[in-house]
Amino acid sequence: MSKKSFRQALNEAMRQEMERDPTVIMMGEDIAGGMGAKGEQDAWGDVLGASKGLLPKFGRERIYDTPISESAFIGAAAGAAINGLRPVAQLMFVDFFGVCGDQIINQMAKFRYMFGGKATTPVVIRTLFGAGLRAASQHSQCLYPVFTHIPGLKVVIPSSPYEAKGLMIQSIRDDDPVIFFEHKAMYADTDEVPDESYTIPLGKANVSRRGTDVTIVAIGRMVKFSIQAAEALAKENIKCTVIDPRTTSPLDTATILESVAQTGRLVIVDEASPRCNVATDISAMVAQSAFKSLKAPIRMVTPPHTPVPFAGELEDLYVPNPARIQAVVSEVVRYH
Amino acid sequence: MSKKSFRQALNEAMRQEMERDPTVIMMGEDIAGGMGAKGEQDAWGDVLGASKGLLPKFGRERIYDTPISESAFIGAAAGAAINGLRPVAQLMFVDFFGVCGDQIINQMAKFRYMFGGKATTPVVIRTLFGAGLRAASQHSQCLYPVFTHIPGLKVVIPSSPYEAKGLMIQSIRDDDPVIFFEHKAMYADTDEVPDESYTIPLGKANVSRRGTDVTIVAIGRMVKFSIQAAEALAKENIKCTVIDPRTTSPLDTATILESVAQTGRLVIVDEASPRCNVATDISAMVAQSAFKSLKAPIRMVTPPHTPVPFAGELEDLYVPNPARIQAVVSEVVRYH
Amino acid sequence: MQLSRDDLTNAYTKMRTIRVFEERVHKEFATGQIPGFVHLYAGEEASAIGVCMQLNGVDYITSTHRGHGHCIGKGCDVGGMMKEIYGRQDGLCKGKGGSMHIADVSKGMLGANGIVGGGPPLACGAALAAKQRKTGGVAVAFFGDGAFNQGTTLEAMNFASVYQLPVFFVLEDNGYAESTSSDWSIGGHNPVLRARGFGIPGERVDGHDFFAVYRAAKEAIDRIREGGGPQFLHIEFTRYYGHFEGDAMTYRPPGEVTEERNFLDCLSFFRARVTSGGLLENNALDQIDRNITQLIDKTVADAKAAAPPQASELTTDVYQSY
Amino acid sequence: MQLSRDDLTNAYTKMRTIRVFEERVHKEFATGQIPGFVHLYAGEEASAIGVCMQLNGVDYITSTHRGHGHCIGKGCDVGGMMKEIYGRQDGLCKGKGGSMHIADVSKGMLGANGIVGGGPPLACGAALAAKQRKTGGVAVAFFGDGAFNQGTTLEAMNFASVYQLPVFFVLEDNGYAESTSSDWSIGGHNPVLRARGFGIPGERVDGHDFFAVYRAAKEAIDRIREGGGPQFLHIEFTRYYGHFEGDAMTYRPPGEVTEERNFLDCLSFFRARVTSGGLLENNALDQIDRNITQLIDKTVADAKAAAPPQASELTTDVYQSY
Ligand SMILES: Cc1ncc(C[n+]2csc(CCOP(=O)(O)OP(=O)(O)O)c2C)c(N)n1
Ligand SMILES: Cc1ncc(C[n+]2csc(CCOP(=O)(O)OP(=O)(O)O)c2C)c(N)n1
Ligand SMILES: [Mg+2]
Ligand SMILES: [Mg+2]
């Protein structure tokens, strides 16, 4: 156990799995870095440095830097998975899925079903997402609702370094295609993280905080913000349960429904664009299955229906923050 | 006014707009057909024949058959729109958006915002969607939730030949990028359709049927099925309002909320995969905004979370049908 | 190039199996009993067989929407294929895939593919795994002239080139992508040069001539197995039926298919060559023809009689665990 | 090739403007006041200017994440650019786009682009519209060595070739895509041959030499305007700064940049050539340098002092109507 950043936690997870299982390989643009160049190899270790140090340990037979051709190498990850490997491929920013979406959505996601259960495609696609770094409209999207929508994919969104490590190890061991979302604004967050290998099951929510007044379900970076809001609300004697689903597909509906049965009030915090996102998904599930329990309207805290703006002043308004969450939760608790 | 099929209605809409406005062009694979071949030109008129007959009228300066390279020509449609044309590009099946998604999602959708309001991109992307033709997992998806999720796009889904013509003409005249969904299993449906040009505004729902017991919101082909269910229910003296939003982005929330305020009961019928789809979107909107009105849980009628199967026996179970809609509506009406 | 009597018999049997299979599917489709989109391979048999005869158990292929020939070439069970096309529980994919998605991963057949250009990236991955795991395996990506303009195919060629992967890129140029001529759609009109632009050597062959395809495929795959990196082959021929069943083919000049069938048919050509050269006898070939007709009759009868998938199958096979 | 005194002055002024702009952004970025990802064009000036000097009001360009040079080449307002980079209300895109999305459609500059390979399809569309509307316009797609392996770029080349569109494909090969060498990533190592594989003629030029770029661009664009269809140019040079600001560039051998700066700098090269040839005088060039430094000083001061966007701007400009 020691303090580790989100980046370090991911690095450790990938290293430990590559040590344990020789069929795990890595692919991606500058995933090591320096390919074909005359200077340092492993110069980048991916764009934010999470895979740095793996190249010296595992060599170019396990770590494949790729040309910029996401369709080719994401598709190759699927093809390699069918032929006995367990690739961890990086789609650098999830915003780029538009150039390779077919290999994810129509190929790896559907093999098993289309082939009558006779294919297994153990691929992990790691990908950066989320706003907060002034990276503007094409490098700040969440887009996990798109992948959650597609049957055949699993969608994992860790909310802390501890979660990141355990979920990454489990994702690599999982036999289905997993899209693993890493919030770029959380890379420097630190946490107590065990040194040894451990797994966190996919499809099991984490209840970060228990309170009887209201249930907050939050995704990814919004979990931290929701806990901050809950702490502030605790001072006003409002007791919040904060649920981190960890994975949006599968979704642990039981834990959410159980909590709503107790609190009768639900706020969902989702950094994704508001239409057809995970907040609407969970809201609809609860509205359908826990109608009798509800004492107040289900409220969603999300960005507006706009691309992500560049200027910091606008981006800060765009992303949900603890103060906004707190305000909405207060309203929900006061609702009669 | 005369009986016209969905196909004919689309054809007429495109023809009339091309006549009216010389800047309207068409692009797509086999949109005319016979390109470079020695036999008949206009041999296909797109894969299901909706643009047949336009080539002889407008010639190859207005009708661009393309090589199979969706990124190139969908992107070219966006580039041509910025340079003064109004392209109508066909993405043959919406399932193929994975090979060209970036040009839609990150380019045309975001130009206006990223460029500070200084770009206008009047593109229509027509695309086939939906199950029912035994076309299996890669040619039967709905996927409009994905486009509804993306700010900057408009999403139009006509539910009949009449709607198809008026919405297509309006979409071509619209100055924002529009994704226009054509259900392939509706191509032979017929309707009374005016011969002259007319428009239906985007963002204004159609209330196909009014009743005070329950509100059914249905999308695309599901509108017809919902009306059938409503007719059957009328015999049991259950009076349904059936709302066809026509466009999921923008969404006419006012019409839906008004009706729910009256009926207190809501069923949403969506042929798209169930997670993060339009049914969840509308449900969440209503659960947030009309809580006090609701007398029963909001129910969603959707396919299961699986790819679309090939075998007819399975596909018929997959797609929501009038009987299933009727059963769910009955339950909702009886709920106390 | 030595082809034994067994090899020749095998080649002929497999090509004829494809032909009879496809002609029969064509006929049955017209009766309305076969659902969905069906794309027939008749006329292109020399490609699937000339190439797949070079392959063995460690090798993989990726296919296209026009996949029946590749399946047969790679050894998929013909009865299971026919049942799949009819959407039956015992079909190769339990009736969930259909014609456009027939696959048998255990045979190294990674699926027909409904997405034009969907296969080449997958082939790169299978090849990368073969190289990394040192299985000696090769991956073949079959794709059409239309698919040759798709970004996924072009990226895959570059990717394979950069990593010198054991991939064989086989361009099946049947003259059309749907109704669009390949003479028009392939900018530059020189596929072999285009492949060279990615650093991949290749050649063009006449796809009506099984022996030409066999020879070129053998040389290419031998080079690949010796570590020579990816290779390319441009095979030219025609398809005998419409793009899919239902296509009236008005974009083709009248008589084009008849002429090809009469004067350039790969099976007639093969038969003439082996009989005139004294390698196989007409009556042995006739016997093969009869056997195959019987076999296909039986697969159709079996498929028609077979049970459709059970309702519970709708929601299985989505995930390994969920 | 005749370049008048005015042309030469103009070329030098614009190249120097880019250089000073970029060096200043580099410096200011280090102080932490410039947000987001910033990719600098210093070292590559001869491309943007050598090419854009051939263009006029009916022409369009598409750019990349490394777009400042192209903006200046196509005539975007330098003050508006700097404000955009600082995220100000008066920036070229109201502060909503930032460095990676600077655009000015009214100037024919269709945007820097955060997506590698995002631009070439757009350029095809602008060219198609120009051809269809008979404006005489040309579209230039600038893209990097990394982008040359992206399917979107390759598809666009085929599309332009098939329709003989007036597109100029300009490959700016600065040796690296992020930390990956272009010697490795471009399979076949022969971009000009690859372009020919799509039926597009092209040549390679030394990007340190403005005159070489100018000459090649002029010839290509003249051919395009005469209806010769798409053309290709492979420009080789280096970038002086990291991939983005913050990149330590350890993948480059020590001294690589210094050597290029000292011996192959396009501005020094230009100056030496025009002064030794008696075409322009050193003191005139010095004066230009001083003027530009002043200009950029002012744009930075203005940008720092400028107001950020108002909160209400968050939700405007998504749609024309909604
Ligand atoms: C990405 C994508 N675009 C378009 C289609 C529709 N489509 C199916 S087959 C086909 C033509 C393919 O032509 P070619 O590659 O030459 O193969 P062939 O049919 O001639 O065997 C097209 C356009 C598709 N399935 N996938
Ligand atoms: C589709 C996509 N993939 C990856 C990236 C991340 N990325 C940004 S710039 C870059 C390198 C581009 O290299 P090159 O085309 O040579 O341009 P240069 O940076 O050298 O000017 C990469 C990989 C991206 N922005 N878009
Ligand atoms: Mg073809
Ligand atoms: Mg570069």
PDB file of N, CA and C in Angstrom, chain C residues 117-165:
ATOM      1  N   GLY C 117     -14.483  -3.586 -46.246  1.00  0.00           N
ATOM      2  CA  GLY C 117     -13.210  -3.171 -45.646  1.00  0.00           C
ATOM      3  C   GLY C 117     -13.104  -3.568 -44.183  1.00  0.00           C
ATOM      4  N   GLY C 118     -14.066  -4.312 -43.689  1.00  0.00           N
ATOM      5  CA  GLY C 118     -14.013  -4.721 -42.282  1.00  0.00           C
ATOM      6  C   GLY C 118     -12.921  -5.730 -41.986  1.00  0.00           C
ATOM      7  N   GLY C 119     -12.584  -6.566 -42.968  1.00  0.00           N
ATOM      8  CA  GLY C 119     -11.680  -7.679 -42.720  1.00  0.00           C
ATOM      9  C   GLY C 119     -10.195  -7.382 -42.622  1.00  0.00           C
ATOM     10  N   PRO C 120      -9.646  -6.538 -43.488  1.00  0.00           N
ATOM     11  CA  PRO C 120      -8.179  -6.393 -43.500  1.00  0.00           C
ATOM     12  C   PRO C 120      -7.539  -6.035 -42.146  1.00  0.00           C
ATOM     13  N   PRO C 121      -8.129  -5.133 -41.350  1.00  0.00           N
ATOM     14  CA  PRO C 121      -7.519  -4.904 -40.036  1.00  0.00           C
ATOM     15  C   PRO C 121      -7.501  -6.170 -39.168  1.00  0.00           C
ATOM     16  N   LEU C 122      -8.567  -6.944 -39.254  1.00  0.00           N
ATOM     17  CA  LEU C 122      -8.629  -8.177 -38.466  1.00  0.00           C
ATOM     18  C   LEU C 122      -7.541  -9.143 -38.906  1.00  0.00           C
ATOM     19  N   ALA C 123      -7.318  -9.211 -40.210  1.00  0.00           N
ATOM     20  CA  ALA C 123      -6.264 -10.093 -40.718  1.00  0.00           C
ATOM     21  C   ALA C 123      -4.902  -9.659 -40.183  1.00  0.00           C
ATOM     22  N   CYS C 124      -4.692  -8.358 -40.101  1.00  0.00           N
ATOM     23  CA  CYS C 124      -3.430  -7.872 -39.536  1.00  0.00           C
ATOM     24  C   CYS C 124      -3.251  -8.387 -38.113  1.00  0.00           C
ATOM     25  N   GLY C 125      -4.327  -8.367 -37.356  1.00  0.00           N
ATOM     26  CA  GLY C 125      -4.241  -8.826 -35.969  1.00  0.00           C
ATOM     27  C   GLY C 125      -3.963 -10.305 -35.866  1.00  0.00           C
ATOM     28  N   ALA C 126      -4.651 -11.089 -36.693  1.00  0.00           N
ATOM     29  CA  ALA C 126      -4.401 -12.528 -36.669  1.00  0.00           C
ATOM     30  C   ALA C 126      -2.944 -12.794 -37.057  1.00  0.00           C
ATOM     31  N   ALA C 127      -2.441 -12.034 -38.019  1.00  0.00           N
ATOM     32  CA  ALA C 127      -1.057 -12.199 -38.469  1.00  0.00           C
ATOM     33  C   ALA C 127      -0.074 -11.758 -37.388  1.00  0.00           C
ATOM     34  N   LEU C 128      -0.388 -10.678 -36.741  1.00  0.00           N
ATOM     35  CA  LEU C 128       0.486 -10.197 -35.671  1.00  0.00           C
ATOM     36  C   LEU C 128       0.576 -11.242 -34.568  1.00  0.00           C
ATOM     37  N   ALA C 129      -0.564 -11.822 -34.238  1.00  0.00           N
ATOM     38  CA  ALA C 129      -0.564 -12.856 -33.194  1.00  0.00           C
ATOM     39  C   ALA C 129       0.236 -14.073 -33.652  1.00  0.00           C
ATOM     40  N   ALA C 130       0.057 -14.447 -34.907  1.00  0.00           N
ATOM     41  CA  ALA C 130       0.805 -15.600 -35.422  1.00  0.00           C
ATOM     42  C   ALA C 130       2.305 -15.336 -35.351  1.00  0.00           C
ATOM     43  N   LYS C 131       2.694 -14.140 -35.705  1.00  0.00           N
ATOM     44  CA  LYS C 131       4.116 -13.793 -35.685  1.00  0.00           C
ATOM     45  C   LYS C 131       4.623 -13.764 -34.246  1.00  0.00           C
ATOM     46  N   GLN C 132       3.864 -13.133 -33.376  1.00  0.00           N
ATOM     47  CA  GLN C 132       4.294 -12.987 -31.989  1.00  0.00           C
ATOM     48  C   GLN C 132       4.358 -14.344 -31.318  1.00  0.00           C
ATOM     49  N   ARG C 133       3.388 -15.204 -31.602  1.00  0.00           N
ATOM     50  CA  ARG C 133       3.350 -16.522 -30.973  1.00  0.00           C
ATOM     51  C   ARG C 133       4.160 -17.538 -31.752  1.00  0.00           C
ATOM     52  N   LYS C 134       4.771 -17.091 -32.863  1.00  0.00           N
ATOM     53  CA  LYS C 134       5.632 -17.957 -33.662  1.00  0.00           C
ATOM     54  C   LYS C 134       4.946 -19.257 -34.081  1.00  0.00           C
ATOM     55  N   THR C 135       3.693 -19.124 -34.508  1.00  0.00           N
ATOM     56  CA  THR C 135       2.973 -20.316 -34.962  1.00  0.00           C
ATOM     57  C   THR C 135       3.314 -20.656 -36.401  1.00  0.00           C
ATOM     58  N   GLY C 136       3.972 -19.748 -37.093  1.00  0.00           N
ATOM     59  CA  GLY C 136       4.209 -19.948 -38.525  1.00  0.00           C
ATOM     60  C   GLY C 136       3.003 -19.604 -39.379  1.00  0.00           C
ATOM     61  N   GLY C 137       1.960 -19.123 -38.756  1.00  0.00           N
ATOM     62  CA  GLY C 137       0.716 -18.864 -39.485  1.00  0.00           C
ATOM     63  C   GLY C 137       0.751 -17.617 -40.344  1.00  0.00           C
ATOM     64  N   VAL C 138      -0.132 -17.636 -41.306  1.00  0.00           N
ATOM     65  CA  VAL C 138      -0.306 -16.541 -42.254  1.00  0.00           C
ATOM     66  C   VAL C 138      -1.781 -16.128 -42.177  1.00  0.00           C
ATOM     67  N   ALA C 139      -2.063 -14.879 -42.434  1.00  0.00           N
ATOM     68  CA  ALA C 139      -3.459 -14.449 -42.524  1.00  0.00           C
ATOM     69  C   ALA C 139      -3.731 -13.908 -43.913  1.00  0.00           C
ATOM     70  N   VAL C 140      -4.844 -14.322 -44.490  1.00  0.00           N
ATOM     71  CA  VAL C 140      -5.229 -13.834 -45.810  1.00  0.00           C
ATOM     72  C   VAL C 140      -6.426 -12.905 -45.654  1.00  0.00           C
ATOM     73  N   ALA C 141      -6.303 -11.706 -46.217  1.00  0.00           N
ATOM     74  CA  ALA C 141      -7.442 -10.793 -46.267  1.00  0.00           C
ATOM     75  C   ALA C 141      -7.976 -10.783 -47.691  1.00  0.00           C
ATOM     76  N   PHE C 142      -9.143 -11.368 -47.876  1.00  0.00           N
ATOM     77  CA  PHE C 142      -9.825 -11.252 -49.169  1.00  0.00           C
ATOM     78  C   PHE C 142     -10.654  -9.966 -49.156  1.00  0.00           C
ATOM     79  N   PHE C 143     -10.606  -9.214 -50.228  1.00  0.00           N
ATOM     80  CA  PHE C 143     -11.466  -8.024 -50.304  1.00  0.00           C
ATOM     81  C   PHE C 143     -11.703  -7.662 -51.766  1.00  0.00           C
ATOM     82  N   GLY C 144     -12.762  -6.906 -51.989  1.00  0.00           N
ATOM     83  CA  GLY C 144     -13.156  -6.585 -53.350  1.00  0.00           C
ATOM     84  C   GLY C 144     -12.540  -5.301 -53.876  1.00  0.00           C
ATOM     85  N   ASP C 145     -12.803  -5.034 -55.146  1.00  0.00           N
ATOM     86  CA  ASP C 145     -12.317  -3.798 -55.767  1.00  0.00           C
ATOM     87  C   ASP C 145     -12.927  -2.572 -55.099  1.00  0.00           C
ATOM     88  N   GLY C 146     -14.169  -2.693 -54.646  1.00  0.00           N
ATOM     89  CA  GLY C 146     -14.768  -1.564 -53.937  1.00  0.00           C
ATOM     90  C   GLY C 146     -14.057  -1.329 -52.610  1.00  0.00           C
ATOM     91  N   ALA C 147     -13.772  -2.412 -51.915  1.00  0.00           N
ATOM     92  CA  ALA C 147     -13.125  -2.328 -50.605  1.00  0.00           C
ATOM     93  C   ALA C 147     -11.709  -1.778 -50.684  1.00  0.00           C
ATOM     94  N   PHE C 148     -11.140  -1.826 -51.874  1.00  0.00           N
ATOM     95  CA  PHE C 148      -9.761  -1.359 -52.051  1.00  0.00           C
ATOM     96  C   PHE C 148      -9.668   0.167 -51.924  1.00  0.00           C
ATOM     97  N   ASN C 149     -10.803   0.847 -51.919  1.00  0.00           N
ATOM     98  CA  ASN C 149     -10.799   2.301 -51.755  1.00  0.00           C
ATOM     99  C   ASN C 149     -11.211   2.733 -50.354  1.00  0.00           C
ATOM    100  N   GLN C 150     -11.473   1.751 -49.508  1.00  0.00           N
ATOM    101  CA  GLN C 150     -11.924   2.022 -48.149  1.00  0.00           C
ATOM    102  C   GLN C 150     -10.695   2.246 -47.259  1.00  0.00           C
ATOM    103  N   GLY C 151     -10.760   3.276 -46.428  1.00  0.00           N
ATOM    104  CA  GLY C 151      -9.631   3.621 -45.568  1.00  0.00           C
ATOM    105  C   GLY C 151      -9.137   2.484 -44.697  1.00  0.00           C
ATOM    106  N   THR C 152     -10.056   1.664 -44.230  1.00  0.00           N
ATOM    107  CA  THR C 152      -9.644   0.566 -43.353  1.00  0.00           C
ATOM    108  C   THR C 152      -8.702  -0.399 -44.074  1.00  0.00           C
ATOM    109  N   THR C 153      -8.994  -0.660 -45.340  1.00  0.00           N
ATOM    110  CA  THR C 153      -8.149  -1.557 -46.128  1.00  0.00           C
ATOM    111  C   THR C 153      -6.773  -0.932 -46.335  1.00  0.00           C
ATOM    112  N   LEU C 154      -6.765   0.336 -46.667  1.00  0.00           N
ATOM    113  CA  LEU C 154      -5.508   1.026 -46.974  1.00  0.00           C
ATOM    114  C   LEU C 154      -4.650   1.145 -45.707  1.00  0.00           C
ATOM    115  N   GLU C 155      -5.286   1.478 -44.602  1.00  0.00           N
ATOM    116  CA  GLU C 155      -4.544   1.520 -43.334  1.00  0.00           C
ATOM    117  C   GLU C 155      -3.931   0.166 -43.000  1.00  0.00           C
ATOM    118  N   ALA C 156      -4.717  -0.867 -43.234  1.00  0.00           N
ATOM    119  CA  ALA C 156      -4.241  -2.209 -42.900  1.00  0.00           C
ATOM    120  C   ALA C 156      -3.005  -2.546 -43.737  1.00  0.00           C
ATOM    121  N   MET C 157      -3.006  -2.117 -44.990  1.00  0.00           N
ATOM    122  CA  MET C 157      -1.844  -2.396 -45.830  1.00  0.00           C
ATOM    123  C   MET C 157      -0.611  -1.694 -45.273  1.00  0.00           C
ATOM    124  N   ASN C 158      -0.786  -0.459 -44.852  1.00  0.00           N
ATOM    125  CA  ASN C 158       0.359   0.250 -44.280  1.00  0.00           C
ATOM    126  C   ASN C 158       0.813  -0.414 -42.978  1.00  0.00           C
ATOM    127  N   PHE C 159      -0.137  -0.772 -42.157  1.00  0.00           N
ATOM    128  CA  PHE C 159       0.189  -1.376 -40.863  1.00  0.00           C
ATOM    129  C   PHE C 159       0.961  -2.688 -41.070  1.00  0.00           C
ATOM    130  N   ALA C 160       0.467  -3.502 -41.986  1.00  0.00           N
ATOM    131  CA  ALA C 160       1.140  -4.776 -42.254  1.00  0.00           C
ATOM    132  C   ALA C 160       2.537  -4.546 -42.814  1.00  0.00           C
ATOM    133  N   SER C 161       2.666  -3.527 -43.620  1.00  0.00           N
ATOM    134  CA  SER C 161       3.957  -3.230 -44.223  1.00  0.00           C
ATOM    135  C   SER C 161       4.964  -2.800 -43.163  1.00  0.00           C
ATOM    136  N   VAL C 162       4.522  -1.917 -42.292  1.00  0.00           N
ATOM    137  CA  VAL C 162       5.417  -1.374 -41.269  1.00  0.00           C
ATOM    138  C   VAL C 162       5.926  -2.491 -40.348  1.00  0.00           C
ATOM    139  N   TYR C 163       5.037  -3.393 -39.986  1.00  0.00           N
ATOM    140  CA  TYR C 163       5.435  -4.486 -39.094  1.00  0.00           C
ATOM    141  C   TYR C 163       5.823  -5.756 -39.844  1.00  0.00           C
ATOM    142  N   GLN C 164       5.866  -5.655 -41.171  1.00  0.00           N
ATOM    143  CA  GLN C 164       6.206  -6.826 -41.983  1.00  0.00           C
ATOM    144  C   GLN C 164       5.439  -8.060 -41.509  1.00  0.00           C
ATOM    145  N   LEU C 165       4.146  -7.882 -41.403  1.00  0.00           N
ATOM    146  CA  LEU C 165       3.294  -8.958 -40.903  1.00  0.00           C
ATOM    147  C   LEU C 165       3.030  -9.993 -41.994  1.00  0.00           C
TER     148      LEU C 165
END
